[in-house]
C-alpha positions as semicolon CSV with decimal commas, in nm:
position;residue;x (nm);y (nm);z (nm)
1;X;0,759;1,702;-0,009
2;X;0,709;1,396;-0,282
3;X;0,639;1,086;-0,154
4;X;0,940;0,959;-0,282
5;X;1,124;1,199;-0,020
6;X;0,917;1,050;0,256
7;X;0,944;0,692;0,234
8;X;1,282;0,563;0,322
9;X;1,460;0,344;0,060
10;X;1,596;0,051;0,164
11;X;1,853;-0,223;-0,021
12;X;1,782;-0,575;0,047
13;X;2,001;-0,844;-0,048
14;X;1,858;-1,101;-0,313
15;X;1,546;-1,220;-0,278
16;X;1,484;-1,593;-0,351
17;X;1,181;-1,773;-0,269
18;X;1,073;-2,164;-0,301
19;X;0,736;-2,212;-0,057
20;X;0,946;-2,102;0,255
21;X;0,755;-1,830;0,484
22;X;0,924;-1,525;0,580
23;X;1,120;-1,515;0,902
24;X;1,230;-1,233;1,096
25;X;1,593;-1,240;1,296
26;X;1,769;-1,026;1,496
27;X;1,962;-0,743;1,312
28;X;2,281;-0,922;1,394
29;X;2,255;-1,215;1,173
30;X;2,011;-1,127;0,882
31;X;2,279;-1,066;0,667
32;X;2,506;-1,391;0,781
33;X;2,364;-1,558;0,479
34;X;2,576;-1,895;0,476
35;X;2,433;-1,907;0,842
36;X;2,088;-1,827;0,775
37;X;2,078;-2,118;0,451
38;X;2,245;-2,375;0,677
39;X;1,892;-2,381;0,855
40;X;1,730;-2,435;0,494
41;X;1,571;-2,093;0,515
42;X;1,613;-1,875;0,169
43;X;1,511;-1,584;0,259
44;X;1,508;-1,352;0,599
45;X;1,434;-0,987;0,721
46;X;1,428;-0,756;1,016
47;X;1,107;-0,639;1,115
48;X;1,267;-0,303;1,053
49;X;1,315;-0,389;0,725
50;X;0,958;-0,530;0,680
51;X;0,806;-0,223;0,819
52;X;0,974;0,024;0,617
53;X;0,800;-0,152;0,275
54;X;0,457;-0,153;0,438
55;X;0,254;0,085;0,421
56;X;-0,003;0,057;0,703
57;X;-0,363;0,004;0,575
58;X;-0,718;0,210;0,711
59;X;-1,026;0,045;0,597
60;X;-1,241;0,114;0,893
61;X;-1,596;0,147;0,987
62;X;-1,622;0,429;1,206
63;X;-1,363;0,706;1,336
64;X;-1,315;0,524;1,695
65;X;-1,170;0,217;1,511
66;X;-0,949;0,474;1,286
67;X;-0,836;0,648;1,620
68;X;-0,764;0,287;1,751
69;X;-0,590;0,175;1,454
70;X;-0,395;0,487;1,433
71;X;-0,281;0,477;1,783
72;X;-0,133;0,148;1,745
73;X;0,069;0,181;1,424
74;X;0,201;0,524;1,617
75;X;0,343;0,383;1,879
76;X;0,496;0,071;1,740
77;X;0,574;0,208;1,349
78;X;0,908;0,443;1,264
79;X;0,758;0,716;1,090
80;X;0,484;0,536;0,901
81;X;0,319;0,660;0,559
82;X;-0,059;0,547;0,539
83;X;-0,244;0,436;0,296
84;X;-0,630;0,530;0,402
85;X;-0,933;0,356;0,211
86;X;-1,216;0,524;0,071
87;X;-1,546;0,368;-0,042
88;X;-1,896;0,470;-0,097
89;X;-2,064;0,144;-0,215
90;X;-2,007;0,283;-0,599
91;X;-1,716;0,045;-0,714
92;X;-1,705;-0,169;-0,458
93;X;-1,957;-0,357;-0,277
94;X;-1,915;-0,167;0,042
95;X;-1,878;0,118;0,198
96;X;-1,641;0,251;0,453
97;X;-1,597;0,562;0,747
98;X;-1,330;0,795;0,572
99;X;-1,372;1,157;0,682
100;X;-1,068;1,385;0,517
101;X;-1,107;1,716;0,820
102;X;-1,126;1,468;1,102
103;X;-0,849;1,194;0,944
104;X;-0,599;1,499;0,916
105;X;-0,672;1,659;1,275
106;X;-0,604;1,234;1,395
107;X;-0,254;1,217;1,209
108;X;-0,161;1,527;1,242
109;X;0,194;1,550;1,069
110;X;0,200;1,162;0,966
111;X;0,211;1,130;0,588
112;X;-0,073;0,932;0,386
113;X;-0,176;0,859;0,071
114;X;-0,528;0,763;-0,049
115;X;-0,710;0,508;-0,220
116;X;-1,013;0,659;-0,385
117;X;-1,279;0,310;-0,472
118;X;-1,530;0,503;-0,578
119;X;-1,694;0,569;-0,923
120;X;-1,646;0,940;-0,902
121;X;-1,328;1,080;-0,762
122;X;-1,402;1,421;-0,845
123;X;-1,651;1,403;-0,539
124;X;-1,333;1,362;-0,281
125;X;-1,010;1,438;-0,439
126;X;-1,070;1,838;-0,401
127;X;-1,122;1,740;-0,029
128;X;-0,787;1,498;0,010
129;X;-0,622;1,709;-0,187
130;X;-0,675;1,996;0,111
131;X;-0,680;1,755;0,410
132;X;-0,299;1,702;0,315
133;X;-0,264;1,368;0,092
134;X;0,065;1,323;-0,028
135;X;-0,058;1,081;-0,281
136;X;-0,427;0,981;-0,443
137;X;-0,464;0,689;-0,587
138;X;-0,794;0,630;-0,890
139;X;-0,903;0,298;-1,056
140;X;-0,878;0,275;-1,398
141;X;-1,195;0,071;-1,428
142;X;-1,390;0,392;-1,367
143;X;-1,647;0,588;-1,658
144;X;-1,431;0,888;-1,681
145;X;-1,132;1,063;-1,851
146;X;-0,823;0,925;-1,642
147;X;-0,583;1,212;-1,806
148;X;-0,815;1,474;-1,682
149;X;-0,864;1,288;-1,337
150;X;-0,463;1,267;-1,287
151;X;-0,411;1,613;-1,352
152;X;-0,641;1,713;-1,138
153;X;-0,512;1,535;-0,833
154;X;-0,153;1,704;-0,959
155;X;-0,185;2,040;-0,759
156;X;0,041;2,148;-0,479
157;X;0,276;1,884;-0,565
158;X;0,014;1,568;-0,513
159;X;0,139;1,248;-0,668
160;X;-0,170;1,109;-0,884
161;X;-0,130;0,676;-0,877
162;X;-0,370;0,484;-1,090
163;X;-0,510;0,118;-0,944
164;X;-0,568;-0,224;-1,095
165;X;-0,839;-0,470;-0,984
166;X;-0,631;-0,835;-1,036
167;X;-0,864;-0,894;-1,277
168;X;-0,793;-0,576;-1,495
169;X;-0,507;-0,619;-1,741
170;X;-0,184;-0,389;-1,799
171;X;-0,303;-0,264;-2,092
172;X;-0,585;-0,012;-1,927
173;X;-0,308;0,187;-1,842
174;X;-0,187;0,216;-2,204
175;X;-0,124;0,591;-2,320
176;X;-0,144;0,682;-1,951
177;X;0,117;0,835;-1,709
178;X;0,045;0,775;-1,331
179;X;0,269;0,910;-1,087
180;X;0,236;0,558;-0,928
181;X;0,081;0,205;-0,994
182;X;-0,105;0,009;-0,736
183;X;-0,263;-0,306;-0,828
184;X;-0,468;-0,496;-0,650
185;X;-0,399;-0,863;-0,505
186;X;-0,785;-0,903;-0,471
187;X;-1,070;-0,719;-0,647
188;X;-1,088;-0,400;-0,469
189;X;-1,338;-0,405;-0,159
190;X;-1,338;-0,834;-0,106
191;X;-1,109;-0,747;0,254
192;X;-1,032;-1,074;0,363
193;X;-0,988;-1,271;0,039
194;X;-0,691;-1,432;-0,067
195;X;-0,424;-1,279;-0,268
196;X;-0,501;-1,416;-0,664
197;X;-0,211;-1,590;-0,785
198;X;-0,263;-1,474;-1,177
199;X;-0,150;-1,100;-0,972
200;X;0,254;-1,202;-0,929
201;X;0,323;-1,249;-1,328
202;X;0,138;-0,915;-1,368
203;X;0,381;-0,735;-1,089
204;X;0,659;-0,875;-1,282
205;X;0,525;-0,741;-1,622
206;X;0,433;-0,400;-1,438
207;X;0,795;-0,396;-1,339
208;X;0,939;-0,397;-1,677
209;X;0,710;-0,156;-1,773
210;X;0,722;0,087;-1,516
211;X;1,080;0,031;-1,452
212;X;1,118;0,397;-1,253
213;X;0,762;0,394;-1,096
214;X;0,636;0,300;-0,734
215;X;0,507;-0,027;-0,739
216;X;0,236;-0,067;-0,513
217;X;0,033;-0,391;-0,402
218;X;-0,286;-0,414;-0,195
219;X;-0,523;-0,699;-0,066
220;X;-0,381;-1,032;-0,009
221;X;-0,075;-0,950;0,117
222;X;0,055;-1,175;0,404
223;X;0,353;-1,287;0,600
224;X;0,416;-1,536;0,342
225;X;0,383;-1,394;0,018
226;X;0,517;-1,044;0,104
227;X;0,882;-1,164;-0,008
228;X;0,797;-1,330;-0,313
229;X;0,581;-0,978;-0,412
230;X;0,939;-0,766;-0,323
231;X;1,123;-1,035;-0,589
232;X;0,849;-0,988;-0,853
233;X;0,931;-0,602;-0,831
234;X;0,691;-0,411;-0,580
235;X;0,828;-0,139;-0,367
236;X;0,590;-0,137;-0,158
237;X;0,264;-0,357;0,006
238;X;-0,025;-0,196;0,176
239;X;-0,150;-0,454;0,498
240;X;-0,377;-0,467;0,753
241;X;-0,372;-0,796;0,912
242;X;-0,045;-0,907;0,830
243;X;0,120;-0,574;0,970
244;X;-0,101;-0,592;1,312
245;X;0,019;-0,991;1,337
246;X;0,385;-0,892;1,327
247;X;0,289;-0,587;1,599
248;X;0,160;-0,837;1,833
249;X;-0,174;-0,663;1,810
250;X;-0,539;-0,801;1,754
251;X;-0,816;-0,496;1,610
């Protein structure tokens, strides 16, 4: 099944942003708009609708804190698609706990995608590929021939996405043809930091670019700036923190 196929489109009325946070109401008035501005607020949403643009995030350091993780977004997300981290200490900084056998055997039916930081996908995407990723994600800042990378990842119907540190420009992706674009709020592996503001002209620019494409951001991403990110263009935001604020839930 394409990914497309498994996340759930959604049509939001229009976005418009000026400094005010996001706010979540009650089903029954998010769309009374001449309501909702009489309070000064521009901009609302349903948690249902926020969850169904997030994909939830696994960057963790052992498989007890994936199981943990897991369990949470399980019980309290509507058929969630994850996006699971992978790092080896090659591109990034750090390393993470990542295990494709055990991961799939955790999930079990639950759709994910991957996000391969590492200098050398060939050494994991045979493995995703098998453990059942929808979706693999590359950076384009890698030493290697992206064409041959993406159609590699391209068997049994595998989407193949191509990620931008915020510091990379548009242009690396010139002559290429991802499946999907993800670009990065932060440089890929600083968890924590805040999302670079130089990153929301870039969405806007990937936008008219990649007018048809999944438009993916990661790192940053927060109750505040999540509709602002939706009005530059993105389809979808990956989150962590954010997503286990909203839940209620502290890992």
């Amino acid at each position: 099944m394409a990914v497309a196929e498994t996340l759930e489109k959604t049509t939001y009325p229009p976005l418009h942003f000026s400094g005010h946070f996001l706010i979540f109401v009650e089903h029954s008035i998010a769309h009374d708009l001449p309501f909702v501005k009489s309070l000064g607020i521009l901009y609302v949403m349903t948690k249902k609708q926020f969850l169904k643009n997030v994909l939830p995030s696994f960057l963790v350091k052992n498989e007890q804190e994936f199981r943990k993780k897991f369990e949470i977004i399980r019980k309290k997300v509507r058929k969630p698609y994850l996006h699971i981290d992978v790092m080896d200490g090659t591109l990034t900084w750090s390393s993470c706990w990542a295990e494709p056998e055990i991961i799939r055997k955790i999930v079990g039916k639950t759709p994910f995608e991957v996000h391969l930081m590492v200098n050398n996908p060939y050494k994991y995407t045979e493995k995703w590929q098998k453990a059942g990723a929808r979706r693999i994600h590359v950076h384009a800042e890698i030493r290697h021939n992206l064409e041959k990378i993406l159609a590699s990842i391209r068997i049994n119907e595998i989407e193949a996405g191509l990620a931008l540190n915020a510091s990379t420009p548009l242009s690396k992706l010139k002559n290429l043809a991802p499946d999907a674009i993800l670009l990065m709020g932060i440089t890929a592996g600083a968890s924590g930091k805040p999302f670079q503001k130089k990153v929301f002209s870039k969405i806007r620019s990937a936008r008219k670019l990649y007018c048809t494409l999944p438009l993916i951001i990661d790192g940053g991403v927060t109750l505040k700036n999540m509709p602002l990110l939706l009005e530059c263009g993105a389809t979808h935001v990956v989150s962590a923190s954010a997503l286990y604020k909203l839940l209620g839930k502290h890992v």
